[in-house]
């Protein structure tokens, strides 16, 4: 028997470390693009577990693939080969046109691997032990020490100093500010192709191309964090594909496993040829058969069902509707985003209240950055779900 909501919340707070101020909702099950709480209330899901559940809940073929793998083998360690990891890596290589994959368990671990790759690449050239990495202000790359060190958010960093050294911050979408941070010690530049947590800011084409050119000029590794904007969300399998700017290192997580915890960092030929070697990096769980069966199924289901094309179509529809809201309401300053990664910047109205009101209306949305309402639904939503979201959101606004 399910206990009542208050008891569950009380017991959770009694045992789980309070590092999140959670909404007082206890989610129990999902179906399609809807979630249900323990009281049976239905929510249209425009949060997708923070851009994770790209295929929603119980997408045909997904659960079956996981169940089949459970019946075979969950884990082996990286001391041996396994078929799901081989297949998942091949699919990620093919989708990205890059060269080699290292699977992790999370986004932040993928960032750690990317940072180590950049340092090793440069170390092999000059044996310096003081290499620097350029990161962006208002970025988000994760909570482990390396990823936190490149996360341009003072509040997240302050209590944990000293952080990893040799990080210099530049301004996103300001090429001159990046150029100004380059020294003879620089080994890499890391940025999100579309800043997510920072408030949904897509890179401008001029900026991304400019950063790539700087990397080529100085032989630095360009690390693009695609953890949130990748896997079809921005209307391309990887957001950088829209710009035609290929990174040397790409990080993935979130929707990579569509609910199974898994991440990856992916190297192009140049980075793969001269960086991490046996003994340099490892993980016990990373790339285990279960997680990789999920990744493999996700790539297959994306291809079979034309998910990326679908994102462009529904994304255009969503963008159009959101632009109407911007025109209609003074308290919405602008819309930013690509595909099904959209943000509405509010002014003069706290977005936190709108999130809570939306929940009452049966809609899950989240926030980002400075008073931005973030819409990152499952990629399988239809136009009718956009309409339903707008209906609920509009009622939450008044
Ligand atoms: C969520 C996120 C991360 C961190 O991923 P975790 O799996 O939470 O460690 C890193 N970068 C970006 C862009 C993210 O959105």
XYZ file of N, CA and C in Angstrom, residues 64-250:
561
model
N 11.542 -3.204 -23.527
C 11.822 -4.570 -23.977
C 13.335 -4.785 -24.113
N 14.010 -3.773 -24.679
C 15.471 -3.885 -24.856
C 16.168 -3.990 -23.496
N 15.705 -3.196 -22.524
C 16.320 -3.239 -21.194
C 16.046 -4.574 -20.516
N 14.790 -5.030 -20.628
C 14.444 -6.295 -19.965
C 15.249 -7.454 -20.552
N 15.446 -7.443 -21.858
C 16.218 -8.514 -22.489
C 17.652 -8.507 -21.972
N 18.209 -7.313 -21.768
C 19.593 -7.242 -21.280
C 19.686 -7.679 -19.816
N 18.665 -7.322 -19.038
C 18.654 -7.766 -17.629
C 18.728 -9.291 -17.562
N 18.013 -9.937 -18.454
C 18.003 -11.395 -18.437
C 19.331 -12.011 -18.906
N 20.159 -11.190 -19.582
C 21.451 -11.734 -20.034
C 22.569 -11.404 -19.054
N 22.829 -10.101 -18.879
C 24.015 -9.690 -18.124
C 23.915 -8.208 -17.793
N 24.094 -7.882 -16.508
C 24.033 -6.474 -16.112
C 25.388 -5.800 -16.156
N 26.400 -6.511 -15.675
C 27.685 -5.853 -15.466
C 28.832 -6.841 -15.637
N 29.930 -6.345 -16.176
C 31.103 -7.218 -16.354
C 32.404 -6.577 -15.908
N 32.453 -5.246 -15.769
C 33.668 -4.429 -15.593
C 34.298 -4.198 -16.957
N 35.231 -3.272 -16.979
C 35.908 -2.930 -18.237
C 37.151 -3.775 -18.496
N 37.307 -4.840 -17.718
C 38.440 -5.738 -17.959
C 38.146 -6.696 -19.116
N 36.863 -6.710 -19.527
C 36.458 -7.606 -20.610
C 35.658 -6.833 -21.640
N 35.434 -7.434 -22.772
C 34.585 -6.840 -23.805
C 33.139 -7.258 -23.560
N 32.199 -6.429 -24.064
C 30.799 -6.876 -24.084
C 30.128 -6.291 -25.321
N 29.134 -6.995 -25.801
C 28.507 -6.624 -27.077
C 27.746 -5.283 -26.999
N 26.914 -5.031 -25.959
C 26.186 -3.756 -25.946
C 27.103 -2.534 -25.976
N 28.254 -2.589 -25.288
C 29.161 -1.435 -25.293
C 29.750 -1.224 -26.683
N 30.090 -2.320 -27.340
C 30.620 -2.223 -28.706
C 29.571 -1.593 -29.625
N 28.342 -2.071 -29.515
C 27.288 -1.544 -30.402
C 26.965 -0.086 -30.096
N 26.851 0.232 -28.808
C 26.505 1.605 -28.432
C 27.586 2.573 -28.888
N 28.857 2.170 -28.718
C 29.960 3.044 -29.130
C 29.937 3.249 -30.644
N 29.707 2.183 -31.394
C 29.650 2.321 -32.856
C 28.544 3.282 -33.276
N 27.399 3.201 -32.607
C 26.273 4.070 -32.979
C 26.558 5.536 -32.644
N 27.231 5.760 -31.516
C 27.587 7.127 -31.123
C 28.639 7.699 -32.077
N 29.583 6.866 -32.471
C 30.606 7.283 -33.436
C 29.949 7.639 -34.768
N 29.021 6.807 -35.208
C 28.373 7.033 -36.497
C 27.533 8.314 -36.466
N 26.773 8.492 -35.390
C 25.885 9.664 -35.304
C 26.667 10.968 -35.230
N 27.867 10.925 -34.660
C 28.639 12.154 -34.456
C 29.708 12.367 -35.527
N 30.042 11.308 -36.243
C 31.160 11.407 -37.180
C 32.484 11.592 -36.454
N 32.498 11.223 -35.167
C 33.743 11.342 -34.406
C 34.422 9.972 -34.342
N 35.367 9.786 -33.421
C 36.236 8.620 -33.576
C 36.150 7.572 -32.462
N 36.218 8.003 -31.189
C 36.265 7.035 -30.096
C 35.420 7.507 -28.915
N 34.857 6.529 -28.198
C 33.934 6.827 -27.093
C 34.458 6.257 -25.780
N 34.300 7.017 -24.714
C 34.508 6.493 -23.359
C 33.197 6.673 -22.615
N 32.588 5.601 -22.145
C 31.308 5.701 -21.433
C 31.527 5.991 -19.950
N 30.675 6.857 -19.414
C 30.704 7.214 -17.993
C 29.316 6.930 -17.408
N 29.149 7.278 -16.133
C 27.846 7.049 -15.496
C 27.011 8.306 -15.402
N 27.601 9.447 -15.742
C 26.898 10.715 -15.552
C 27.540 11.774 -16.421
N 26.900 12.932 -16.441
C 27.438 14.055 -17.197
C 28.721 14.594 -16.600
N 28.709 14.772 -15.300
C 29.881 15.382 -14.664
C 31.126 14.525 -14.887
N 30.960 13.219 -14.894
C 32.113 12.339 -15.156
C 32.588 12.451 -16.599
N 31.645 12.683 -17.507
C 32.047 12.877 -18.910
C 32.909 14.133 -19.016
N 32.549 15.179 -18.264
C 33.334 16.416 -18.262
C 34.736 16.153 -17.705
N 34.810 15.399 -16.613
C 36.126 15.085 -16.034
C 37.024 14.448 -17.096
N 36.461 13.505 -17.832
C 37.238 12.816 -18.868
C 37.663 13.761 -19.977
N 36.767 14.676 -20.336
C 37.086 15.638 -21.393
C 38.230 16.555 -20.945
N 38.192 16.994 -19.687
C 39.249 17.880 -19.174
C 40.588 17.143 -19.127
N 40.558 15.892 -18.700
C 41.789 15.106 -18.659
C 42.343 14.908 -20.067
N 41.448 14.710 -21.023
C 41.878 14.533 -22.413
C 42.634 15.771 -22.905
N 42.081 16.948 -22.614
C 42.722 18.187 -23.077
C 44.099 18.360 -22.432
N 44.184 18.062 -21.144
C 45.475 18.222 -20.468
C 46.500 17.228 -21.005
N 46.076 15.985 -21.210
C 47.015 14.967 -21.685
C 47.490 15.281 -23.097
N 46.557 15.764 -23.917
C 46.899 16.121 -25.299
C 48.035 17.153 -25.305
N 47.873 18.165 -24.450
C 48.881 19.230 -24.413
C 50.177 18.733 -23.745
N 50.028 17.921 -22.713
C 51.198 17.398 -21.990
C 52.094 16.565 -22.908
N 51.473 15.807 -23.785
C 52.264 14.995 -24.716
C 53.103 15.875 -25.633
N 52.618 17.101 -25.871
C 53.360 18.000 -26.762
C 54.514 18.697 -26.046
N 54.247 19.190 -24.824
C 55.275 20.053 -24.208
C 55.667 19.669 -22.773
N 55.046 18.611 -22.227
C 55.355 18.125 -20.863
C 55.182 19.192 -19.772
N 54.454 20.267 -20.076
C 54.179 21.266 -19.031
C 53.174 20.684 -18.047
N 53.249 21.128 -16.812
C 52.279 20.684 -15.813
C 51.469 21.861 -15.276
N 51.330 22.878 -16.107
C 50.551 24.052 -15.673
C 49.565 24.486 -16.752
N 48.994 23.520 -17.436
C 48.085 23.862 -18.532
C 46.802 24.512 -18.052
N 46.269 25.347 -18.912
C 45.040 26.088 -18.587
C 43.907 25.716 -19.529
N 42.704 25.841 -18.992
C 41.505 25.605 -19.792
C 40.629 26.851 -19.713
N 40.070 27.227 -20.833
C 39.168 28.386 -20.858
C 37.727 27.877 -20.814
N 36.970 28.408 -19.859
C 35.555 28.043 -19.721
C 34.723 29.323 -19.773
N 33.407 29.169 -19.775
C 32.528 30.331 -19.947
C 31.815 30.726 -18.657
N 31.585 32.011 -18.515
C 30.734 32.489 -17.419
C 29.305 31.983 -17.645
N 28.574 31.808 -16.578
C 27.178 31.333 -16.609
C 27.032 29.955 -17.226
N 28.123 29.186 -17.204
C 28.054 27.830 -17.758
C 27.619 26.859 -16.668
N 27.298 25.650 -17.085
C 27.085 24.571 -16.120
C 27.645 23.287 -16.698
N 28.557 22.670 -15.950
C 29.143 21.419 -16.434
C 29.080 20.291 -15.417
N 28.535 20.539 -14.224
C 28.402 19.448 -13.258
C 28.971 19.805 -11.901
N 28.895 18.849 -10.971
C 29.172 19.131 -9.560
C 30.429 18.482 -9.011
N 31.080 17.593 -9.763
C 32.343 17.032 -9.270
C 33.421 18.114 -9.405
N 34.564 17.945 -8.751
C 35.488 19.068 -8.593
C 36.001 19.649 -9.918
N 36.305 18.777 -10.872
C 36.786 19.294 -12.161
C 35.688 20.033 -12.896
N 34.524 19.402 -12.983
C 33.393 20.015 -13.691
C 32.951 21.298 -12.992
N 32.970 21.296 -11.671
C 32.602 22.499 -10.915
C 33.598 23.624 -11.192
N 34.852 23.251 -11.378
C 35.905 24.251 -11.620
C 35.707 24.993 -12.940
N 35.034 24.356 -13.906
C 34.774 25.034 -15.186
C 33.344 25.553 -15.267
N 32.608 25.454 -14.154
C 31.239 25.958 -14.101
C 31.266 27.409 -13.611
N 30.892 28.319 -14.485
C 31.014 29.748 -14.166
C 29.880 30.260 -13.311
N 29.820 29.751 -12.079
C 28.742 30.134 -11.165
C 29.339 30.260 -9.768
N 29.462 31.499 -9.324
C 30.138 31.804 -8.068
C 29.496 31.069 -6.884
N 28.167 31.026 -6.856
C 27.472 30.419 -5.714
C 27.766 28.923 -5.623
N 27.889 28.267 -6.771
C 28.191 26.836 -6.760
C 29.638 26.576 -6.347
N 30.533 27.519 -6.723
C 31.970 27.286 -6.510
C 32.475 27.664 -5.121
N 31.968 28.798 -4.610
C 32.582 29.431 -3.430
C 32.862 28.479 -2.257
N 31.880 27.674 -1.812
C 32.140 26.860 -0.620
C 33.166 25.753 -0.812
N 33.587 25.526 -2.041
C 34.390 24.328 -2.324
C 35.809 24.638 -2.772
N 36.192 25.907 -2.641
C 37.553 26.278 -3.030
C 38.567 25.679 -2.059
N 39.794 25.360 -2.443
C 40.327 25.587 -3.784
C 39.832 24.540 -4.794
N 39.540 25.034 -5.975
C 39.090 24.146 -7.051
C 40.292 23.730 -7.900
N 40.012 22.993 -8.955
C 41.066 22.624 -9.901
C 41.656 23.916 -10.481
N 42.957 24.002 -10.530
C 43.606 25.236 -10.972
C 43.692 25.368 -12.481
N 44.124 26.534 -12.910
C 44.373 26.748 -14.336
C 43.120 26.941 -15.165
N 42.062 27.445 -14.538
C 40.839 27.705 -15.313
C 40.678 29.214 -15.468
N 40.429 29.646 -16.680
C 40.170 31.067 -16.951
C 38.791 31.192 -17.564
N 38.063 32.204 -17.134
C 36.695 32.367 -17.638
C 36.590 33.480 -18.675
N 35.808 33.188 -19.708
C 35.528 34.171 -20.753
C 34.021 34.359 -20.831
N 33.620 35.345 -21.621
C 32.191 35.585 -21.776
C 31.647 34.820 -22.974
N 30.546 34.135 -22.730
C 29.880 33.371 -23.777
C 29.413 34.326 -24.880
N 29.552 33.880 -26.117
C 29.155 34.692 -27.277
C 29.929 35.991 -27.395
N 31.138 36.004 -26.819
C 32.021 37.164 -26.963
C 33.408 36.640 -27.318
N 33.654 36.588 -28.611
C 34.877 35.960 -29.106
C 36.135 36.654 -28.598
N 36.091 37.979 -28.540
C 37.280 38.717 -28.095
C 37.643 38.348 -26.657
N 36.615 38.118 -25.834
C 36.900 37.770 -24.435
C 37.551 36.393 -24.337
N 37.245 35.514 -25.278
C 37.897 34.194 -25.296
C 39.342 34.363 -25.753
N 39.512 35.105 -26.818
C 40.865 35.329 -27.346
C 41.778 35.920 -26.267
N 41.221 36.811 -25.465
C 42.003 37.512 -24.434
C 42.498 36.560 -23.342
N 41.857 35.401 -23.203
C 42.261 34.462 -22.146
C 43.286 33.427 -22.617
N 43.591 33.435 -23.895
C 44.542 32.433 -24.414
C 45.980 32.806 -24.028
N 46.695 31.839 -23.458
C 48.115 32.042 -23.142
C 48.898 30.866 -23.726
N 50.195 30.838 -23.494
C 50.986 29.717 -24.015
C 50.694 28.432 -23.235
N 49.929 28.560 -22.137
C 49.604 27.379 -21.335
C 48.250 26.762 -21.693
N 47.462 27.457 -22.505
C 46.100 26.990 -22.779
C 46.113 25.646 -23.511
N 45.273 24.717 -23.039
C 45.201 23.414 -23.721
C 43.806 23.132 -24.285
N 42.792 23.862 -23.839
C 41.458 23.586 -24.352
C 40.468 24.676 -24.007
N 39.359 24.656 -24.728
C 38.253 25.589 -24.475
C 36.990 24.744 -24.324
N 36.269 24.957 -23.240
C 35.056 24.180 -23.011
C 33.833 25.087 -22.969
N 32.795 24.689 -23.686
C 31.535 25.429 -23.631
C 30.358 24.541 -24.011
N 29.189 24.946 -23.581
C 27.957 24.300 -24.012
C 27.566 24.897 -25.363
N 27.165 24.057 -26.297
C 26.740 24.570 -27.604
C 25.508 25.461 -27.422
N 24.642 25.056 -26.508
C 23.544 25.916 -26.049
C 23.613 25.894 -24.527
N 23.834 27.049 -23.906
C 23.889 27.051 -22.439
C 22.502 26.689 -21.896
N 22.480 25.688 -21.001
C 21.205 25.188 -20.476
C 20.848 25.808 -19.144
N 21.507 25.324 -18.080
C 21.188 25.799 -16.729
C 21.344 27.312 -16.618
N 22.267 27.864 -17.387
C 22.548 29.301 -17.340
C 21.402 30.160 -17.864
N 20.417 29.536 -18.517
C 19.261 30.320 -18.962
C 18.881 30.152 -20.423
N 19.300 29.055 -21.058
C 18.983 28.744 -22.466
C 19.507 29.843 -23.401
N 20.813 29.837 -23.591
C 21.463 30.753 -24.527
C 22.166 29.953 -25.611
N 21.654 29.949 -26.843
C 22.381 29.280 -27.927
C 23.630 30.081 -28.294
N 24.695 29.374 -28.651
C 25.880 30.049 -29.181
C 25.500 30.697 -30.503
N 26.060 31.862 -30.780
C 25.880 32.430 -32.106
C 26.825 31.696 -33.050
N 26.458 31.702 -34.331
C 27.285 30.997 -35.307
C 28.680 31.624 -35.382
N 28.700 32.942 -35.351
C 29.957 33.679 -35.423
C 30.872 33.283 -34.253
N 30.288 33.175 -33.067
C 31.065 32.836 -31.871
C 31.635 31.425 -31.968
N 30.762 30.465 -32.282
C 31.203 29.072 -32.288
C 32.263 28.844 -33.361
N 32.036 29.427 -34.525
C 33.031 29.296 -35.597
C 34.330 29.992 -35.216
N 34.204 31.119 -34.538
C 35.386 31.861 -34.097
C 36.188 31.088 -33.069
N 35.493 30.460 -32.125
C 36.188 29.669 -31.099
C 36.901 28.481 -31.751
N 36.226 27.860 -32.703
C 36.836 26.733 -33.420
C 38.122 27.183 -34.131
N 38.048 28.342 -34.755
C 39.224 28.860 -35.471
C 40.370 29.152 -34.495
N 40.039 29.689 -33.327
C 41.077 29.937 -32.307
C 41.728 28.628 -31.880
N 40.885 27.594 -31.708
C 41.410 26.283 -31.305
C 42.359 25.735 -32.360
N 41.992 25.904 -33.619
C 42.854 25.391 -34.684
C 44.158 26.178 -34.761
N 44.030 27.481 -34.618
C 45.204 28.354 -34.702
C 46.228 28.004 -33.617
N 45.734 27.726 -32.387
C 46.647 27.491 -31.252
C 46.785 26.013 -30.882
N 46.221 25.124 -31.681
C 46.211 23.684 -31.405
C 45.658 23.376 -30.007
N 44.466 23.900 -29.730
C 43.755 23.633 -28.474
C 42.619 22.670 -28.773
N 42.213 21.896 -27.784
C 41.064 21.021 -28.006
C 39.782 21.794 -27.703
N 38.854 21.728 -28.646
C 37.533 22.331 -28.436
C 36.621 21.266 -27.815
N 36.161 21.547 -26.606
C 35.259 20.622 -25.912
C 33.855 21.204 -25.956
N 32.946 20.538 -26.624
C 31.551 20.997 -26.626
C 30.739 20.099 -25.706
N 30.116 20.729 -24.717
C 29.260 20.013 -23.765
C 27.860 19.927 -24.369
N 27.502 18.726 -24.799
C 26.196 18.474 -25.432
C 25.297 17.674 -24.497
N 25.598 17.732 -23.206
C 24.869 16.907 -22.250
C 23.379 17.231 -22.238
N 23.064 18.520 -22.344
C 21.640 18.894 -22.339
C 21.100 19.136 -23.754
N 21.893 19.797 -24.596
C 21.371 20.208 -25.908
C 21.524 19.126 -26.969
N 22.275 18.057 -26.650
C 22.501 17.000 -27.633
C 21.365 15.990 -27.683
N 21.597 14.921 -28.406
C 20.628 13.825 -28.547
C 19.290 14.322 -29.106
N 19.360 15.125 -30.141
C 18.160 15.507 -30.878
C 17.412 16.704 -30.340
N 17.704 17.090 -29.112
C 16.861 18.097 -28.454
C 16.787 19.412 -29.215
N 17.898 19.829 -29.805
C 17.924 21.126 -30.476
C 17.601 21.023 -31.974
N 17.088 19.857 -32.391
C 16.699 19.708 -33.792
C 17.772 19.078 -34.668
N 18.888 18.747 -34.079
C 19.941 17.973 -34.741
C 20.374 16.922 -33.737
N 20.945 15.806 -34.217
C 21.356 14.807 -33.231
C 22.261 15.460 -32.201
N 23.215 16.280 -32.671
C 24.036 17.083 -31.763
C 23.923 18.538 -32.198
N 23.789 19.427 -31.234
C 23.494 20.828 -31.561
C 24.561 21.448 -32.450
N 25.834 20.997 -32.289
C 26.903 21.593 -33.100
C 26.731 21.296 -34.590
N 25.959 20.272 -34.916
C 25.783 19.916 -36.323
C 25.052 21.017 -37.091
N 24.228 21.784 -36.390
C 23.552 22.904 -37.046
C 24.564 23.964 -37.489
N 25.637 24.120 -36.708
C 26.640 25.159 -36.974
C 27.743 24.655 -37.900
N 27.790 23.332 -38.060
C 28.896 22.768 -38.822
C 30.235 22.949 -38.118
N 30.202 23.042 -36.789
C 31.440 23.197 -36.008
C 31.648 21.935 -35.185
N 32.560 21.102 -35.659
C 32.772 19.822 -34.987
C 33.787 19.972 -33.861
N 33.453 19.488 -32.681
C 34.413 19.600 -31.573
C 35.502 18.534 -31.684
N 36.557 18.701 -30.886
C 37.543 17.634 -30.733
C 37.086 16.646 -29.670
N 36.346 17.181 -28.700
C 35.800 16.350 -27.631
C 34.351 16.777 -27.407
N 33.470 15.799 -27.313
C 32.057 16.104 -27.039
C 31.648 15.314 -25.801
